Short mmCIF file of C-alpha atoms and ligand atoms in Angstrom, two decimals:
data_model
loop_
_atom_site.label_atom_id
_atom_site.label_comp_id
_atom_site.label_asym_id
_atom_site.label_seq_id
_atom_site.Cartn_x
_atom_site.Cartn_y
_atom_site.Cartn_z
CA MET A 155 -0.13 0.13 -0.30
CA MET A 156 1.35 3.60 -1.31
CA GLN A 157 1.63 6.16 1.87
CA ASN A 158 1.72 9.38 2.35
CA THR A 159 3.87 11.10 4.33
CA ILE A 160 4.33 13.28 7.84
CA VAL A 161 8.01 15.94 7.10
CA LYS A 162 8.85 16.76 11.15
CA THR A 163 11.52 19.56 10.96
CA LEU A 164 12.41 22.38 12.83
CA ILE A 165 12.36 26.01 11.74
CA TYR A 166 13.45 29.27 13.07
CA ASP A 167 16.74 28.13 15.63
CA LYS A 168 14.36 25.72 17.13
CA GLN A 169 11.31 28.51 18.13
CA VAL A 170 9.09 26.93 15.75
CA ARG A 171 8.03 22.46 14.34
CA LEU A 172 7.31 22.40 11.32
CA LEU A 173 5.51 19.72 9.88
CA LEU A 174 4.21 19.57 6.23
CA ILE A 175 2.09 17.01 3.74
CA ASP A 176 1.49 15.74 0.98
CA ASN A 177 -1.93 14.46 1.32
CA THR A 178 -3.02 13.68 -1.94
CA LYS A 179 -3.36 9.89 -1.45
CA LEU A 180 -5.51 9.42 1.95
CA MET A 181 -7.18 12.05 1.26
CA ASN A 182 -8.29 10.18 -3.13
CA ASP A 183 -9.20 7.22 -0.22
CA ILE A 184 -11.11 9.41 1.98
CA LEU A 185 -12.62 11.05 0.10
CA SER A 186 -13.64 8.80 -3.04
CA LEU A 187 -16.19 6.88 -0.14
CA ASN A 188 -18.35 9.40 -0.70
CA ARG A 189 -19.77 10.32 -3.71
CA GLY A 190 -22.79 11.05 -2.67
CA THR A 191 -21.08 14.85 -0.84
CA ASN A 192 -21.48 18.21 -2.19
CA LYS A 193 -17.96 20.11 -3.70
CA ILE A 194 -18.64 21.87 0.07
CA LEU A 195 -19.43 19.34 1.85
CA LYS A 196 -15.81 17.31 0.23
CA LEU A 197 -13.69 20.74 1.14
CA THR A 198 -15.16 20.80 4.94
CA LEU A 199 -14.73 17.55 5.51
CA GLY A 200 -11.03 17.37 3.97
CA LYS A 201 -9.93 19.79 5.74
CA THR A 202 -10.39 18.70 9.55
CA ILE A 203 -8.55 14.96 7.71
CA SER A 204 -5.52 16.79 6.56
CA ALA A 205 -5.25 18.92 10.28
CA VAL A 206 -5.96 15.57 11.90
CA SER A 207 -2.85 13.79 9.90
CA LEU A 208 -0.38 16.14 10.39
CA ILE A 209 -2.38 16.14 14.38
CA ALA A 210 -1.10 12.79 13.91
CA GLY A 211 2.34 13.49 13.25
CA THR A 212 2.97 15.30 17.05
CA LEU A 213 1.62 12.28 19.32
CA LYS A 214 3.62 9.75 20.98
CA GLY A 215 2.78 5.97 21.82
CA ASN A 216 -0.68 4.80 22.48
CA GLN A 217 -2.43 8.85 21.88
CA ARG A 218 -4.80 9.39 19.68
CA ILE A 219 -7.35 11.64 18.89
CA SER A 220 -10.92 12.41 18.10
CA LEU A 221 -12.57 15.53 16.81
CA GLN A 222 -15.93 15.93 16.58
CA LEU A 223 -17.47 18.95 14.60
CA THR A 224 -20.54 20.69 15.42
CA MET A 225 -22.27 22.90 13.37
CA SER A 226 -24.53 25.76 14.56
CA GLU A 227 -27.62 23.05 13.30
CA PRO A 228 -26.24 20.97 16.00
CA LYS A 229 -27.18 17.39 13.82
CA TYR A 230 -25.07 18.42 11.24
CA LYS A 231 -21.41 16.86 12.52
CA ILE A 232 -18.30 15.84 11.23
CA PHE A 233 -16.12 13.41 12.92
CA ALA A 234 -11.94 12.65 12.43
CA ASP A 235 -9.18 10.55 14.25
CA ALA A 236 -5.94 9.72 14.08
CA ASP A 237 -3.63 7.55 16.09
CA ALA A 238 0.36 7.95 16.64
CA ASN A 239 0.86 5.65 14.26
CA GLY A 240 -0.75 8.10 10.97
CA ASN A 241 -4.08 5.46 11.40
CA ILE A 242 -6.43 8.65 10.01
CA ARG A 243 -10.10 8.45 9.63
CA GLY A 244 -13.15 10.78 8.65
CA TYR A 245 -16.93 10.48 7.92
CA LEU A 246 -19.89 12.93 7.25
CA ASN A 247 -22.75 12.32 9.62
CA GLU A 248 -25.67 10.67 8.45
CA ALA A 249 -27.43 13.66 8.23
CA LEU A 250 -25.35 15.75 6.84
CA LEU A 251 -24.97 13.38 4.34
CA LYS A 252 -29.09 13.27 3.54
CA ALA A 253 -28.04 16.38 4.26
CA ALA A 254 -25.71 17.03 1.63
CA LYS A 255 -28.13 16.68 -2.19
CA LYS A 256 -31.10 19.12 -1.45
CA GLN A 257 -30.77 21.01 2.64
CA LEU A 258 -27.35 22.03 2.27
CA LYS A 259 -26.39 22.14 -1.56
CA ASP A 260 -25.59 26.02 -2.15
CA LEU A 261 -24.66 26.31 1.05
CA SER A 262 -21.14 27.93 2.11
CA LEU A 263 -18.59 26.84 5.01
CA ASN A 264 -19.13 30.06 6.61
CA HIS A 265 -22.88 29.96 6.82
CA LEU A 266 -22.75 25.98 7.73
CA ILE A 267 -20.80 25.89 10.26
CA GLY A 268 -22.49 29.19 11.05
CA ASN A 269 -22.00 31.38 15.02
CA ASN A 270 -22.02 28.14 16.76
CA GLY A 271 -20.09 25.72 15.59
CA THR A 272 -18.43 23.48 18.76
CA ILE A 273 -15.19 21.77 18.38
CA ARG A 274 -15.13 19.06 20.41
CA VAL A 275 -11.14 16.74 20.83
CA ILE A 276 -10.76 14.21 22.87
CA LYS A 277 -7.01 13.73 22.89
CA GLY A 278 -5.12 10.79 24.82
CA SER A 279 -3.95 7.34 26.44
CA GLU A 280 -6.25 4.42 27.02
CA MET A 281 -5.52 5.09 30.76
CA HIS A 282 -4.86 8.97 30.55
CA GLN A 283 -7.44 11.20 28.91
CA PHE A 284 -8.93 14.45 28.10
CA THR A 285 -11.57 16.68 26.55
CA GLY A 286 -11.63 20.16 25.50
CA ILE A 287 -14.25 21.88 24.09
CA THR A 288 -14.23 24.99 21.94
CA ASP A 289 -15.98 27.97 19.47
CA MET A 290 -15.51 27.89 15.73
CA PRO A 291 -15.38 31.45 15.68
CA TYR A 292 -13.09 32.30 12.35
CA ARG A 293 -16.19 29.61 10.54
CA ASN A 294 -12.85 27.80 7.91
CA ILE A 295 -12.34 24.37 10.07
CA VAL A 296 -8.00 24.97 10.18
CA ASP A 297 -8.64 28.62 11.79
CA ASP A 298 -10.92 27.41 14.41
CA ILE A 299 -9.06 24.29 15.43
CA SER A 300 -5.70 26.41 15.10
CA HIS A 301 -7.98 28.91 17.95
CA TYR A 302 -8.44 24.77 19.40
CA PHE A 303 -4.83 24.92 20.37
CA ASN A 304 -4.76 27.57 21.23
CA GLN A 305 -7.39 28.44 23.50
CA SER A 306 -7.76 24.60 25.20
CA GLU A 307 -3.78 23.39 24.62
CA GLN A 308 -2.08 26.59 24.81
CA THR A 309 0.33 26.45 22.23
CA GLN A 310 -0.01 28.32 19.56
CA THR A 311 -0.32 26.72 15.99
CA PHE A 312 -0.72 27.17 13.19
CA ILE A 313 -2.89 24.91 10.14
CA GLY A 314 -2.69 25.67 6.32
CA THR A 315 -4.06 23.53 3.62
CA ASN A 316 -4.35 22.90 -0.38
CA LEU A 317 -7.02 21.34 -1.53
CA THR A 318 -7.66 21.12 -4.75
CA LEU A 319 -10.52 19.19 -6.49
CA THR A 320 -11.19 18.66 -10.14
CA LYS A 321 -14.78 19.91 -11.60
CA ASP A 322 -15.56 15.92 -11.07
CA ASN A 323 -15.21 16.52 -7.29
CA PHE A 324 -12.20 13.45 -7.56
CA VAL A 325 -8.88 15.13 -5.71
CA GLN A 326 -5.83 16.57 -7.63
CA HIS A 327 -3.87 17.65 -5.07
CA SER A 328 -4.16 18.46 -1.77
CA ASN A 329 -0.92 19.38 0.47
CA ALA A 330 -1.22 21.54 4.21
CA VAL A 331 1.18 21.99 6.88
CA TYR A 332 1.07 23.03 10.95
CA ALA A 333 3.18 25.16 12.70
CA GLN A 334 3.72 25.41 16.18
CA LEU A 335 5.48 28.00 18.49
CA LEU A 336 8.44 25.75 21.08
CA PRO A 337 7.97 27.52 24.49
CA GLY A 338 9.25 31.18 24.07
CA ALA A 339 9.64 32.73 20.70
CA SER A 340 8.43 34.73 19.38
CA HIS A 341 4.93 35.27 18.21
CA ASP A 342 5.64 36.84 15.50
CA LEU A 343 7.42 34.07 13.64
CA LEU A 344 3.93 31.52 13.10
CA ILE A 345 2.50 35.56 11.48
CA ARG A 346 5.20 35.40 9.91
CA VAL A 347 4.23 31.08 9.22
CA ARG A 348 1.91 32.39 8.75
CA HIS A 349 2.13 34.58 5.71
CA ILE A 350 5.07 32.29 3.85
CA PHE A 351 1.79 29.39 3.24
CA LEU A 352 -1.03 31.96 1.57
CA THR A 353 1.74 33.67 -0.07
CA ASN A 354 3.95 30.30 -1.40
CA ARG A 355 0.57 28.15 -2.56
CA ASN A 356 2.31 26.92 -5.35
CA PHE A 357 5.47 26.61 -3.73
CA PHE A 358 4.60 23.78 -1.22
CA THR A 359 2.30 21.87 -3.56
CA ASN A 360 4.51 21.45 -6.76
CA LEU A 361 7.99 20.80 -3.00
CA LEU A 362 6.13 17.59 -1.92
CA LYS A 363 4.51 15.94 -4.77
CA GLN A 364 7.43 15.62 -5.41
CA PRO A 365 10.31 12.20 -4.61
CA ASN A 366 14.03 12.45 -3.73
CA ILE A 367 13.53 16.40 -3.58
CA LYS A 368 16.33 17.61 -0.98
CA ILE A 369 13.84 19.57 1.25
CA GLU A 370 16.03 21.03 4.45
CA GLU A 371 17.30 22.52 1.03
CA LYS A 372 14.06 23.82 -0.32
CA LEU A 373 12.18 25.12 2.99
CA SER A 374 15.26 27.52 3.18
CA GLU A 375 14.21 29.30 0.60
CA LEU A 376 11.63 30.55 2.43
CA PHE A 377 12.57 29.41 5.72
CA GLU A 378 15.57 30.68 8.34
CA ASP A 379 17.52 27.56 9.34
CA VAL A 380 15.34 24.39 8.70
CA LYS A 381 16.62 21.29 9.71
CA VAL A 382 14.80 18.64 9.44
CA ILE A 383 14.14 15.68 12.53
CA GLY A 384 12.25 12.74 10.88
CA TYR A 385 9.55 11.36 8.32
CA SER A 386 6.27 9.58 9.46
CA PRO A 387 3.46 8.21 7.52
CA VAL A 388 -0.28 8.40 7.12
CA GLN A 389 -2.59 6.02 5.98
CA PHE A 390 -6.36 5.40 5.06
CA PHE A 391 -7.09 2.83 8.40
CA CYS A 392 -10.56 2.25 9.71
CA GLY A 393 -9.95 -0.68 12.62
CA CYS A 394 -13.43 -1.52 11.69
CA SER A 395 -14.66 -5.92 12.10
CA LYS A 396 -17.13 -7.83 11.91
CA GLU A 397 -17.36 -8.19 15.65
CA MET A 398 -18.80 -4.64 16.25
CA PHE A 399 -21.64 -5.81 14.21
CA TYR A 400 -22.51 -7.87 15.65
CA GLY A 401 -24.48 -6.21 18.58
CA ILE A 402 -26.37 -4.84 15.61
CA LEU A 403 -27.96 -7.62 14.75
CA HIS A 404 -28.65 -9.02 18.33
CA SER A 405 -30.40 -5.34 19.01
CA LEU A 406 -33.13 -7.10 15.23
CA SER A 407 -35.85 -8.52 15.63
CA GLU A 408 -36.58 -11.42 13.99
CA ASN A 409 -39.42 -9.95 12.06
CA ASP A 410 -36.94 -6.78 10.85
CA LEU A 411 -34.84 -9.79 9.61
CA PRO A 412 -34.49 -11.36 6.23
CA ASN A 413 -36.34 -15.00 5.60
CA HIS A 414 -33.70 -18.20 5.23
CA GLU A 415 -31.78 -15.13 3.72
CA ASP A 416 -27.80 -14.35 3.71
CA ILE A 417 -27.49 -10.15 5.29
CA GLU A 418 -24.69 -8.49 3.97
CA THR A 419 -24.28 -5.06 6.75
CA VAL A 420 -21.12 -2.17 5.66
CA CYS A 421 -18.96 -0.29 7.58
CA GLN A 422 -20.67 3.99 6.57
CA ILE A 423 -17.60 4.59 7.73
CA CYS A 424 -14.90 2.94 4.59
CA GLY A 425 -17.76 0.98 3.21
CA ARG A 426 -16.25 -2.30 3.59
CA SER A 427 -19.07 -5.42 3.84
CA TYR A 428 -20.28 -7.86 6.20
CA HIS A 429 -21.36 -11.20 5.20
CA PHE A 430 -23.59 -12.52 7.32
CA SER A 431 -24.44 -16.26 6.71
CA TYR A 432 -28.03 -17.23 7.38
CA ASN A 433 -27.08 -19.99 10.54
CA GLU A 434 -24.69 -17.06 12.12
CA VAL A 435 -27.28 -14.29 12.04
CA GLN A 436 -28.91 -17.37 13.96
CA ARG A 437 -26.37 -18.07 16.47
CA LEU A 438 -26.58 -14.43 16.55
CA LEU A 439 -30.26 -14.09 17.65
CA ASN A 440 -29.91 -17.46 19.74
ZN1 ZN B 512 -15.12 0.82 8.41
#
């Protein structure tokens, strides 16, 4: 399986941690499962996925992070999660998928998020977890996720994403950066990184597309004192299993089930289907 890779660097004499990724493959894997949705919802989900795919590069050991974005209309939710091994998932909830073709057809992201959007983050390992909730004052996902880090974790953060879809809503290219101010560094540096990213979008798209490029040298065209400190992979991974559907089958009554037929259940997140033979279903019900 081809993977996408996070490039981890320190810039400005170790005052800013800068992570970069070309996650075109990951984005394609996830967004191609959302064929029924419209462009705005694909961009919305895509920005969320880009953010978590870089946050994955900041996790250690058995840490994981889950994001739940709730729009002003609280039945509309976006989920994304990542672990330290770079396993990434992201999906729109049922209500958003259902509304994509009708109510939300011509809506902008700004309007979809609205005045009362919130981000709920659960982060940590199984033994040690914390939850933070912040609002979404920027109404554009990436600055709102940065806002979460500034407010809830007191880390000054900038997240930037480039995501281009073709006319037919396929992913043409997708890349992102995550910059974090290290303790004692001046906030001006983060403003500088932000400005450089937003005014050199093509540079970042081309930089990470090329294999075997001297990244340190290339990044030094834009930033001072660049040092590459590591790489880590990211990939789409759902983690669902046939066992997860036992409970759903259990909750059905015998009248809900087709007579003497096998059952096919489909994971809403990754589209994988699980087959239950008639005999298996009977065993689960009894
Ligand atoms: Zn799945």
